Amino acid sequence: MARYDADGAVPVGVWDPAGNAAATGDRIPFGGQDVTARVHETGRPARIDRRRADDAHAAATAAHGDAARSELGVPITVEGRLWGTVVAWSPREAGIPADAEGSLTDFADLVAVTIARAEAHDKLLQVAEEQAALRRVATLVAQGVGPELVFAAVAEEVGALFDADTTVIVRFEPDGEATLMGRAGCIELESGARRKLDERAPQTPVRETGHPVRFDVDDPASPGVPAGARAEGIRSAVDVPIPVEGRIWGTIGVGSRGRRFPADTEHRLHEYTDLIAQAIANAEARSELAQTRARLVATADATRRRIERDLHDGAQQRLVSLGLQVRAAQSAFGAELDGIATGLTEALDELREIAHGIHPAILAEGGLVPALRALARRSSVPVELNMQTSVRLPEVLEASAYYVVAEGLTNVAKHAQASAATVTVEVVGQQVRVSVRDDGTGGATFTGSGLAGLKQRVEMLGGRISLDSQPGAGTTLQAELPLTVADGGIGTSSA
């Protein structure tokens, strides 16, 4: 009994005491003169009788060797399609009886019913497994997890469902290269690897046409097989495009070292491209939002610096000049100008304090370390400064870290009734961690305008801020800021 596929018949059940028949799993290519090929061509029973061992037909017998004197094949038709054939053959001179066709046809009908039931059961299991896998991936997408986790999950789910030896998710790059974003199976490359696309690789025509591509070969060393597939021993591969907002972002593909993928593989893979596209779109939207927020913070800092410069170069200088004129006039007009001079001096000091609070010059000139040292020196509560990094950080990061410490120390001085405070700045992985701890009374919350504004600033940069302030146990204010923050935006690798 043999099952037909695209270019041959594959025996799925064999009984041959003499050992002349093809083995289960072998491939019998079409084009020969045996009944297997004839049944495939006509869809009807076929019979060949050879009366002499040296008959010309015997040399062309692919399935049974030269020993077959008589062959009879009948089709196995499952739900209207030609599924395969049942073949009986005999080496005896008398051949197969003339009335054997009816019995063999009845047997083929029983086989067809069995196959139909088995396929229906397998189809139900397949649908159930696919829906469960889709739900698991869709849950990840809905939770907003990073695309790299979605890629890994999709690759594992697809590899298991399709019984694939390799599963790859590839992103197309503008320079003609491709980056491996997700993988499962026997592929040697790691996620993140970037290579120039092989012209023979199925991803290349997918990129050019936007249509699915497959290849099926008996020998992975055949001419035209992509180098990667040849190295992995892939005999069957299917790649489908991943469209994201009108452009072909990349592909998802499966490869097999043994059996060929079913004809509906392309359609089934499309179910996952929608989820991948949604995860990519979500990541790009989050990245764009983060960049917009970071630009807003950077613009606000730049505005503060401009106001500070304007105050210094304009109002402060004018007040200094007026103060000098008043002092000069005091000798001529007497003590009545003392009050005016004193008022101008106080106004100048107040203006300098306002300008200093807008954006400290020492932060722009020397960086975070000297700016925090100045804060610690001015604090009314003793401060231990623990700086775990001495390198300059992006400007928007330094400003944000400064304001976290400034607000934290202000609250310590005003409300904590603390005897000491500790400020720590360290780089942990891809984050800058800033903390202000005190041994005061605790009980602080984000309800105040200062901490509430600080929380908004940190979150706009894609960071996190927390406040641990149990009554009587002191307070810890901690902020985590992403190192990917850069002036005017957030640098992220594209999804």
Short mmCIF file of C-alpha atoms in Angstrom, two decimals:
data_model
loop_
_atom_site.label_atom_id
_atom_site.label_comp_id
_atom_site.label_asym_id
_atom_site.label_seq_id
_atom_site.Cartn_x
_atom_site.Cartn_y
_atom_site.Cartn_z
CA MET A 1 0.00 0.00 0.00
CA ALA A 2 1.46 3.37 -1.05
CA ARG A 3 0.57 7.02 -0.49
CA TYR A 4 0.94 9.52 -3.33
CA ASP A 5 2.68 12.84 -2.91
CA ALA A 6 3.78 15.55 -5.34
CA ASP A 7 6.31 13.56 -7.36
CA GLY A 8 6.11 9.92 -6.36
CA ALA A 9 4.59 7.17 -4.27
CA VAL A 10 5.73 6.31 -0.75
CA PRO A 11 5.04 2.75 0.51
CA VAL A 12 3.29 2.86 3.88
CA GLY A 13 2.65 -0.88 4.27
CA VAL A 14 4.46 -3.82 2.66
CA TRP A 15 4.13 -7.61 2.80
CA ASP A 16 6.72 -9.46 0.70
CA PRO A 17 8.20 -12.74 2.00
CA ALA A 18 10.75 -12.78 -0.81
CA GLY A 19 12.04 -9.30 0.00
CA ASN A 20 11.81 -7.95 -3.55
CA ALA A 21 9.40 -5.06 -2.86
CA ALA A 22 10.35 -1.49 -2.02
CA ALA A 23 10.69 -0.85 1.71
CA THR A 24 8.28 1.22 3.77
CA GLY A 25 9.22 4.90 3.53
CA ASP A 26 11.13 4.58 0.24
CA ARG A 27 10.13 6.82 -2.63
CA ILE A 28 8.97 5.40 -5.99
CA PRO A 29 9.28 8.26 -8.51
CA PHE A 30 6.62 8.69 -11.16
CA GLY A 31 7.48 7.98 -14.78
CA GLY A 32 7.95 4.21 -14.63
CA GLN A 33 5.78 1.56 -16.27
CA ASP A 34 4.51 -0.12 -13.13
CA VAL A 35 0.88 -0.03 -11.96
CA THR A 36 1.67 2.48 -9.22
CA ALA A 37 2.33 5.16 -11.84
CA ARG A 38 -0.60 4.07 -14.03
CA VAL A 39 -3.13 4.26 -11.21
CA HIS A 40 -1.82 7.74 -10.37
CA GLU A 41 -2.21 8.85 -14.00
CA THR A 42 -5.72 7.50 -14.54
CA GLY A 43 -7.27 7.19 -11.09
CA ARG A 44 -8.53 3.76 -12.16
CA PRO A 45 -7.42 0.16 -11.58
CA ALA A 46 -4.44 -0.96 -13.67
CA ARG A 47 -3.01 -4.39 -14.48
CA ILE A 48 0.24 -5.56 -16.07
CA ASP A 49 0.94 -9.19 -17.03
CA ARG A 50 4.44 -10.27 -18.11
CA ARG A 51 4.73 -13.75 -19.54
CA ARG A 52 8.53 -13.81 -19.84
CA ALA A 53 11.11 -12.78 -17.28
CA ASP A 54 12.99 -10.83 -19.97
CA ASP A 55 9.88 -8.86 -20.97
CA ALA A 56 10.78 -5.22 -21.75
CA HIS A 57 8.39 -4.03 -19.05
CA ALA A 58 10.21 -5.96 -16.34
CA ALA A 59 13.29 -3.78 -16.56
CA ALA A 60 11.20 -0.70 -15.77
CA THR A 61 9.55 -2.15 -12.67
CA ALA A 62 10.65 0.12 -9.83
CA ALA A 63 8.65 -1.27 -6.92
CA HIS A 64 9.03 -5.04 -7.21
CA GLY A 65 12.14 -5.83 -9.20
CA ASP A 66 12.36 -8.19 -12.17
CA ALA A 67 10.61 -10.98 -10.26
CA ALA A 68 7.11 -9.51 -10.83
CA ARG A 69 5.26 -11.40 -13.61
CA SER A 70 1.83 -9.94 -12.83
CA GLU A 71 0.77 -6.70 -11.08
CA LEU A 72 -2.63 -5.35 -10.12
CA GLY A 73 -3.19 -1.91 -8.59
CA VAL A 74 -6.41 -0.21 -7.51
CA PRO A 75 -6.83 3.40 -6.30
CA ILE A 76 -7.49 4.43 -2.71
CA THR A 77 -9.88 7.39 -2.95
CA VAL A 78 -10.48 9.37 0.24
CA GLU A 79 -13.30 11.92 0.20
CA GLY A 80 -13.05 12.42 -3.55
CA ARG A 81 -9.26 12.71 -3.81
CA LEU A 82 -6.77 10.11 -4.95
CA TRP A 83 -4.88 9.27 -1.77
CA GLY A 84 -2.80 6.29 -2.92
CA THR A 85 -2.97 2.74 -4.19
CA VAL A 86 -3.05 -0.89 -3.12
CA VAL A 87 -0.87 -3.11 -5.33
CA ALA A 88 -0.70 -6.89 -5.45
CA TRP A 89 1.95 -8.68 -7.52
CA SER A 90 2.99 -12.22 -8.18
CA PRO A 91 6.11 -13.91 -9.62
CA ARG A 92 4.16 -16.98 -10.73
CA GLU A 93 3.57 -17.70 -14.41
CA ALA A 94 -0.16 -17.94 -13.86
CA GLY A 95 -0.25 -14.39 -12.59
CA ILE A 96 -2.94 -12.77 -10.47
CA PRO A 97 -6.47 -14.18 -10.96
CA ALA A 98 -8.76 -12.19 -13.23
CA ASP A 99 -11.41 -11.74 -10.54
CA ALA A 100 -8.94 -10.32 -7.99
CA GLU A 101 -9.68 -6.72 -8.98
CA GLY A 102 -13.08 -6.68 -7.25
CA SER A 103 -11.70 -8.06 -4.00
CA LEU A 104 -8.78 -5.66 -4.04
CA THR A 105 -11.14 -2.72 -4.77
CA ASP A 106 -13.36 -3.71 -1.82
CA PHE A 107 -10.28 -3.81 0.37
CA ALA A 108 -9.17 -0.37 -0.93
CA ASP A 109 -12.60 1.04 -0.04
CA LEU A 110 -12.26 -0.22 3.54
CA VAL A 111 -8.79 1.30 3.70
CA ALA A 112 -10.22 4.62 2.41
CA VAL A 113 -12.86 4.70 5.17
CA THR A 114 -10.21 3.99 7.79
CA ILE A 115 -7.93 6.71 6.42
CA ALA A 116 -10.80 9.23 6.30
CA ARG A 117 -11.66 8.55 9.94
CA ALA A 118 -8.02 8.75 10.99
CA GLU A 119 -7.51 11.99 9.08
CA ALA A 120 -10.64 13.52 10.59
CA HIS A 121 -9.42 12.60 14.07
CA ASP A 122 -5.92 13.91 13.32
CA LYS A 123 -7.39 17.09 11.91
CA LEU A 124 -9.40 17.70 15.07
CA LEU A 125 -6.31 17.15 17.20
CA GLN A 126 -4.31 19.42 14.93
CA VAL A 127 -6.88 22.21 15.13
CA ALA A 128 -7.08 21.88 18.91
CA GLU A 129 -3.30 21.98 19.27
CA GLU A 130 -3.01 24.95 16.91
CA GLN A 131 -5.70 26.90 18.73
CA ALA A 132 -4.05 26.21 22.08
CA ALA A 133 -0.67 27.34 20.72
CA LEU A 134 -2.21 30.46 19.19
CA ARG A 135 -3.89 31.31 22.51
CA ARG A 136 -0.58 30.99 24.36
CA VAL A 137 1.18 33.31 21.93
CA ALA A 138 -1.76 35.74 21.80
CA THR A 139 -1.66 35.95 25.60
CA LEU A 140 1.99 36.99 25.47
CA VAL A 141 1.22 39.64 22.86
CA ALA A 142 -1.72 40.97 24.90
CA GLN A 143 0.49 41.19 27.99
CA GLY A 144 2.82 43.48 26.05
CA VAL A 145 5.95 41.38 26.57
CA GLY A 146 9.01 42.19 24.48
CA PRO A 147 9.04 40.96 20.87
CA GLU A 148 12.09 38.79 21.53
CA LEU A 149 10.02 36.67 23.94
CA VAL A 150 7.19 36.46 21.39
CA PHE A 151 9.65 35.37 18.66
CA ALA A 152 11.08 32.63 20.87
CA ALA A 153 7.60 31.40 21.86
CA VAL A 154 6.34 31.37 18.26
CA ALA A 155 9.42 29.48 17.04
CA GLU A 156 8.98 26.80 19.72
CA GLU A 157 5.22 26.47 19.16
CA VAL A 158 5.50 26.30 15.35
CA GLY A 159 8.40 23.84 15.49
CA ALA A 160 6.39 21.48 17.69
CA LEU A 161 3.14 21.79 15.71
CA PHE A 162 4.74 21.19 12.31
CA ASP A 163 7.21 18.57 13.58
CA ALA A 164 9.91 20.77 12.01
CA ASP A 165 13.63 20.22 12.42
CA THR A 166 14.25 23.97 12.15
CA THR A 167 12.09 27.04 12.71
CA VAL A 168 13.42 30.54 12.05
CA ILE A 169 12.03 34.07 12.25
CA VAL A 170 14.07 36.49 10.16
CA ARG A 171 13.99 40.29 9.95
CA PHE A 172 14.98 41.98 6.68
CA GLU A 173 17.51 44.80 6.99
CA PRO A 174 17.69 47.85 4.67
CA ASP A 175 21.19 46.87 3.45
CA GLY A 176 20.07 43.52 2.06
CA GLU A 177 21.10 41.49 5.09
CA ALA A 178 18.81 39.56 7.42
CA THR A 179 18.84 39.15 11.20
CA LEU A 180 17.77 35.95 12.96
CA MET A 181 15.18 37.09 15.51
CA GLY A 182 13.84 33.74 16.73
CA ARG A 183 14.85 30.11 16.34
CA ALA A 184 14.05 26.56 17.37
CA GLY A 185 15.42 23.17 16.42
CA CYS A 186 18.79 22.15 15.04
CA ILE A 187 19.86 25.49 13.54
CA GLU A 188 23.39 26.46 14.61
CA LEU A 189 22.99 30.25 14.43
CA GLU A 190 22.02 32.12 17.58
CA SER A 191 19.28 34.74 17.73
CA GLY A 192 20.68 38.13 16.78
CA ALA A 193 23.02 36.73 14.12
CA ARG A 194 23.09 38.89 11.00
CA ARG A 195 24.02 37.61 7.55
CA LYS A 196 23.70 38.58 3.92
CA LEU A 197 20.78 36.75 2.29
CA ASP A 198 21.71 33.84 0.03
CA GLU A 199 20.21 34.42 -3.42
CA ARG A 200 18.99 30.82 -3.40
CA ALA A 201 17.46 31.09 0.07
CA PRO A 202 13.63 31.03 0.11
CA GLN A 203 13.62 34.30 2.08
CA THR A 204 15.00 36.15 -0.96
CA PRO A 205 11.96 35.66 -3.25
CA VAL A 206 9.66 36.22 -0.26
CA ARG A 207 11.26 39.62 0.22
CA GLU A 208 10.98 40.43 -3.48
CA THR A 209 7.43 39.20 -4.08
CA GLY A 210 5.73 39.16 -0.69
CA HIS A 211 4.45 35.63 -1.40
CA PRO A 212 5.15 32.32 0.38
CA VAL A 213 7.94 30.14 -1.02
CA ARG A 214 8.71 26.45 -0.56
CA PHE A 215 11.23 23.94 -1.87
CA ASP A 216 11.20 20.14 -1.74
CA VAL A 217 14.16 17.95 -2.76
CA ASP A 218 15.09 14.32 -2.28
CA ASP A 219 18.78 15.14 -1.85
CA PRO A 220 19.75 18.23 0.21
CA ALA A 221 23.03 18.32 -1.75
CA SER A 222 21.13 18.89 -5.00
CA PRO A 223 22.15 21.90 -7.13
CA GLY A 224 20.26 25.05 -6.22
CA VAL A 225 19.68 24.11 -2.56
CA PRO A 226 20.61 27.08 -0.32
CA ALA A 227 23.90 26.72 1.53
CA GLY A 228 22.21 26.93 4.93
CA ALA A 229 19.67 24.24 4.06
CA ARG A 230 22.43 22.03 2.61
CA ALA A 231 24.47 22.37 5.79
CA GLU A 232 21.46 21.43 7.94
CA GLY A 233 20.39 18.59 5.63
CA ILE A 234 17.01 20.19 4.92
CA ARG A 235 14.87 18.43 2.29
CA SER A 236 11.68 20.48 2.65
CA ALA A 237 11.22 24.13 3.62
CA VAL A 238 8.38 26.66 3.66
CA ASP A 239 8.76 30.41 4.28
CA VAL A 240 5.93 32.94 4.50
CA PRO A 241 6.15 36.74 4.74
CA ILE A 242 5.50 38.74 7.90
CA PRO A 243 3.79 42.00 6.83
CA VAL A 244 3.89 44.88 9.33
CA GLU A 245 1.91 48.03 8.52
CA GLY A 246 2.18 47.66 4.77
CA ARG A 247 5.81 46.50 4.52
CA ILE A 248 7.42 43.05 4.42
CA TRP A 249 9.19 43.00 7.79
CA GLY A 250 10.63 39.49 7.44
CA THR A 251 9.67 35.83 7.24
CA ILE A 252 8.87 32.83 9.37
CA GLY A 253 10.01 29.50 7.97
CA VAL A 254 10.13 25.81 8.84
CA GLY A 255 12.50 23.12 7.56
CA SER A 256 12.43 19.33 7.58
CA ARG A 257 15.21 16.81 7.12
CA GLY A 258 12.78 14.02 6.31
CA ARG A 259 9.16 14.27 5.27
CA ARG A 260 7.75 17.00 3.08
CA PHE A 261 5.46 19.57 4.64
CA PRO A 262 1.73 19.28 3.82
CA ALA A 263 0.20 21.49 1.16
CA ASP A 264 -1.62 23.64 3.76
CA THR A 265 1.55 24.58 5.63
CA GLU A 266 1.69 28.08 4.12
CA HIS A 267 -1.88 28.79 5.19
CA ARG A 268 -1.32 27.50 8.71
CA LEU A 269 1.85 29.55 9.15
CA HIS A 270 -0.06 32.72 8.25
CA GLU A 271 -1.98 32.34 11.53
CA TYR A 272 1.23 33.17 13.38
CA THR A 273 2.39 36.03 11.17
CA ASP A 274 -0.55 38.13 12.37
CA LEU A 275 0.50 37.66 16.00
CA ILE A 276 4.15 38.38 15.21
CA ALA A 277 3.14 41.53 13.33
CA GLN A 278 1.03 42.67 16.28
CA ALA A 279 3.92 42.14 18.69
CA ILE A 280 6.25 44.11 16.40
CA ALA A 281 3.73 46.93 15.96
CA ASN A 282 3.24 47.10 19.74
CA ALA A 283 6.98 47.27 20.34
CA GLU A 284 7.44 49.98 17.72
CA ALA A 285 4.57 51.99 19.19
CA ARG A 286 6.08 51.70 22.69
CA SER A 287 9.49 52.74 21.35
CA GLU A 288 8.02 55.73 19.54
CA LEU A 289 6.12 56.76 22.68
CA ALA A 290 9.27 56.43 24.78
CA GLN A 291 11.22 58.54 22.30
CA THR A 292 8.53 61.22 22.37
CA ARG A 293 8.52 61.28 26.16
CA ALA A 294 12.31 61.49 26.31
CA ARG A 295 12.30 64.36 23.81
CA LEU A 296 9.78 66.19 25.99
CA VAL A 297 11.98 65.75 29.07
CA ALA A 298 15.09 66.84 27.15
CA THR A 299 13.24 69.86 25.75
CA ALA A 300 12.10 70.85 29.24
CA ASP A 301 15.69 70.60 30.51
CA ALA A 302 16.93 72.69 27.60
CA THR A 303 14.24 75.28 28.35
CA ARG A 304 15.36 75.41 31.99
CA ARG A 305 18.96 76.01 30.91
CA ARG A 306 17.86 78.75 28.50
CA ILE A 307 15.83 80.47 31.24
CA GLU A 308 18.80 80.21 33.61
CA ARG A 309 21.11 81.78 30.99
CA ASP A 310 18.57 84.49 30.22
CA LEU A 311 18.23 85.33 33.91
CA HIS A 312 21.99 85.39 34.34
CA ASP A 313 22.72 87.42 31.25
CA GLY A 314 19.71 89.74 31.56
CA ALA A 315 17.95 90.39 34.85
CA GLN A 316 20.87 89.44 37.11
CA GLN A 317 23.32 91.66 35.26
CA ARG A 318 20.85 94.55 35.27
CA LEU A 319 20.32 94.21 39.03
CA VAL A 320 24.08 94.08 39.64
CA SER A 321 24.52 97.28 37.60
CA LEU A 322 21.71 99.05 39.48
CA GLY A 323 23.18 97.95 42.81
CA LEU A 324 26.54 99.45 41.92
CA GLN A 325 24.88 102.72 40.91
CA VAL A 326 22.95 102.86 44.19
CA ARG A 327 26.12 102.23 46.21
CA ALA A 328 27.84 105.06 44.33
CA ALA A 329 24.93 107.40 45.00
CA GLN A 330 24.85 106.62 48.70
CA SER A 331 27.77 108.96 49.41
CA ALA A 332 25.95 111.81 47.73
CA PHE A 333 22.39 111.27 48.90
CA GLY A 334 22.86 109.75 52.30
CA ALA A 335 21.47 106.87 54.24
CA GLU A 336 18.02 106.93 52.67
CA LEU A 337 19.43 104.80 49.88
CA ASP A 338 20.64 102.09 52.27
CA GLY A 339 17.29 100.36 52.21
CA ILE A 340 17.17 100.40 48.41
CA ALA A 341 20.70 98.94 48.18
CA THR A 342 19.86 96.24 50.68
CA GLY A 343 16.65 95.38 48.79
CA LEU A 344 18.52 95.11 45.49
CA THR A 345 21.10 92.82 47.06
CA GLU A 346 18.39 90.58 48.49
CA ALA A 347 16.53 90.54 45.17
CA LEU A 348 19.74 89.58 43.38
CA ASP A 349 20.42 86.77 45.86
CA GLU A 350 16.86 85.51 45.45
CA LEU A 351 17.12 85.61 41.66
CA ARG A 352 20.38 83.71 41.76
CA GLU A 353 18.74 81.08 43.95
CA ILE A 354 15.86 80.75 41.48
CA ALA A 355 18.27 80.45 38.55
CA HIS A 356 20.33 77.92 40.45
CA GLY A 357 17.23 75.83 41.13
CA ILE A 358 16.18 75.84 37.47
CA HIS A 359 19.35 74.13 36.27
CA PRO A 360 22.57 74.14 38.29
CA ALA A 361 25.55 75.31 36.27
CA ILE A 362 27.83 72.80 37.98
CA LEU A 363 25.76 69.94 36.53
CA ALA A 364 26.22 71.16 32.97
CA GLU A 365 29.90 71.97 33.44
CA GLY A 366 31.22 69.18 35.66
CA GLY A 367 28.62 66.43 35.45
CA LEU A 368 26.68 64.44 38.01
CA VAL A 369 29.46 63.70 40.51
CA PRO A 370 30.42 67.30 41.44
CA ALA A 371 26.77 68.39 41.29
CA LEU A 372 25.74 65.73 43.84
CA ARG A 373 28.73 66.58 46.02
CA ALA A 374 27.51 70.19 46.09
CA LEU A 375 24.03 69.01 47.07
CA ALA A 376 25.48 66.88 49.87
CA ARG A 377 27.56 69.77 51.22
CA ARG A 378 24.56 72.11 51.33
CA SER A 379 22.28 69.56 53.02
CA SER A 380 21.35 70.31 56.63
CA VAL A 381 21.43 66.54 57.29
CA PRO A 382 24.80 64.72 57.00
CA VAL A 383 24.92 62.88 53.66
CA GLU A 384 27.09 59.90 52.70
CA LEU A 385 27.60 59.96 48.91
CA ASN A 386 28.23 56.55 47.32
CA MET A 387 29.05 57.02 43.61
CA GLN A 388 29.54 53.69 41.81
CA THR A 389 30.15 55.33 38.43
CA SER A 390 32.45 58.17 37.43
CA VAL A 391 31.71 58.34 33.68
CA ARG A 392 29.55 61.05 32.19
CA LEU A 393 26.01 59.91 31.47
CA PRO A 394 23.68 61.25 28.76
CA GLU A 395 22.64 64.79 29.67
CA VAL A 396 18.97 63.98 30.19
CA LEU A 397 19.98 61.12 32.52
CA GLU A 398 22.28 63.30 34.59
CA ALA A 399 19.59 65.94 35.00
CA SER A 400 16.99 63.37 36.04
CA ALA A 401 19.34 61.71 38.55
CA TYR A 402 20.20 65.14 39.99
CA TYR A 403 16.55 66.05 40.50
CA VAL A 404 15.84 62.67 42.15
CA VAL A 405 18.62 63.31 44.70
CA ALA A 406 17.70 67.00 45.14
CA GLU A 407 14.04 66.21 45.84
CA GLY A 408 14.97 63.31 48.08
CA LEU A 409 17.36 65.39 50.20
CA THR A 410 14.86 68.26 50.37
CA ASN A 411 12.25 65.90 51.83
CA VAL A 412 14.82 64.49 54.25
CA ALA A 413 15.62 67.98 55.54
CA LYS A 414 11.99 69.15 55.72
CA HIS A 415 10.03 66.14 56.91
CA ALA A 416 12.12 63.10 57.87
CA GLN A 417 13.63 64.27 61.17
CA ALA A 418 16.60 62.12 60.14
CA SER A 419 20.11 62.12 61.58
CA ALA A 420 21.79 60.90 58.36
CA ALA A 421 21.11 60.11 54.70
CA THR A 422 22.85 58.00 52.06
CA VAL A 423 22.85 58.74 48.32
CA THR A 424 23.86 55.92 45.96
CA VAL A 425 24.29 56.10 42.18
CA GLU A 426 25.23 52.91 40.31
CA VAL A 427 24.95 51.32 36.90
CA VAL A 428 23.22 47.92 37.00
CA GLY A 429 22.98 46.19 33.63
CA GLN A 430 21.32 48.62 31.26
CA GLN A 431 19.99 50.89 34.01
CA VAL A 432 21.19 53.72 36.18
CA ARG A 433 19.94 53.21 39.75
CA VAL A 434 19.67 56.24 42.02
CA SER A 435 18.60 55.93 45.67
CA VAL A 436 18.24 58.28 48.65
CA ARG A 437 17.91 56.59 52.07
CA ASP A 438 17.43 58.15 55.49
CA ASP A 439 16.91 56.95 59.06
CA GLY A 440 14.00 59.27 59.76
CA THR A 441 10.39 58.82 60.79
CA GLY A 442 9.12 57.44 57.44
CA GLY A 443 5.54 57.81 56.24
CA ALA A 444 6.36 59.62 52.94
CA THR A 445 4.05 59.22 49.90
CA PHE A 446 3.90 60.38 46.30
CA THR A 447 1.00 62.73 47.05
CA GLY A 448 3.20 65.79 47.39
CA SER A 449 3.75 67.91 44.29
CA GLY A 450 7.54 67.44 44.35
CA LEU A 451 7.58 63.63 44.45
CA ALA A 452 4.58 63.39 42.12
CA GLY A 453 6.34 65.51 39.51
CA LEU A 454 9.52 63.49 39.97
CA LYS A 455 7.59 60.26 39.42
CA GLN A 456 6.13 61.62 36.19
CA ARG A 457 9.56 62.68 34.95
CA VAL A 458 11.13 59.27 35.60
CA GLU A 459 8.26 57.35 33.99
CA MET A 460 8.34 59.59 30.92
CA LEU A 461 11.91 58.40 30.38
CA GLY A 462 10.77 54.77 30.51
CA GLY A 463 12.12 54.34 34.06
CA ARG A 464 10.63 53.26 37.36
CA ILE A 465 10.53 54.97 40.74
CA SER A 466 9.60 53.49 44.11
CA LEU A 467 9.15 54.77 47.64
CA ASP A 468 9.62 52.53 50.69
CA SER A 469 8.67 54.57 53.75
CA GLN A 470 7.27 52.52 56.61
CA PRO A 471 6.42 54.61 59.71
CA GLY A 472 9.40 54.68 62.07
CA ALA A 473 11.65 52.76 59.65
CA GLY A 474 13.09 55.55 57.54
CA THR A 475 12.55 56.21 53.84
CA THR A 476 14.15 54.87 50.65
CA LEU A 477 13.48 56.71 47.38
CA GLN A 478 14.80 54.73 44.41
CA ALA A 479 14.67 55.45 40.69
CA GLU A 480 15.80 53.23 37.79
CA LEU A 481 16.52 55.00 34.50
CA PRO A 482 17.28 53.17 31.22
CA LEU A 483 20.81 53.69 29.92
CA THR A 484 19.39 53.74 26.38
CA VAL A 485 18.15 57.27 27.04
CA ALA A 486 20.04 59.74 24.87
CA ASP A 487 19.69 63.44 24.23
CA GLY A 488 16.45 64.07 22.40
CA GLY A 489 15.20 60.50 22.44
CA ILE A 490 15.69 56.90 23.40
CA GLY A 491 17.99 54.72 21.36
CA THR A 492 16.40 51.32 20.90
CA SER A 493 17.21 48.51 18.54
CA SER A 494 14.41 48.19 16.02
CA ALA A 495 12.02 45.36 16.68
#
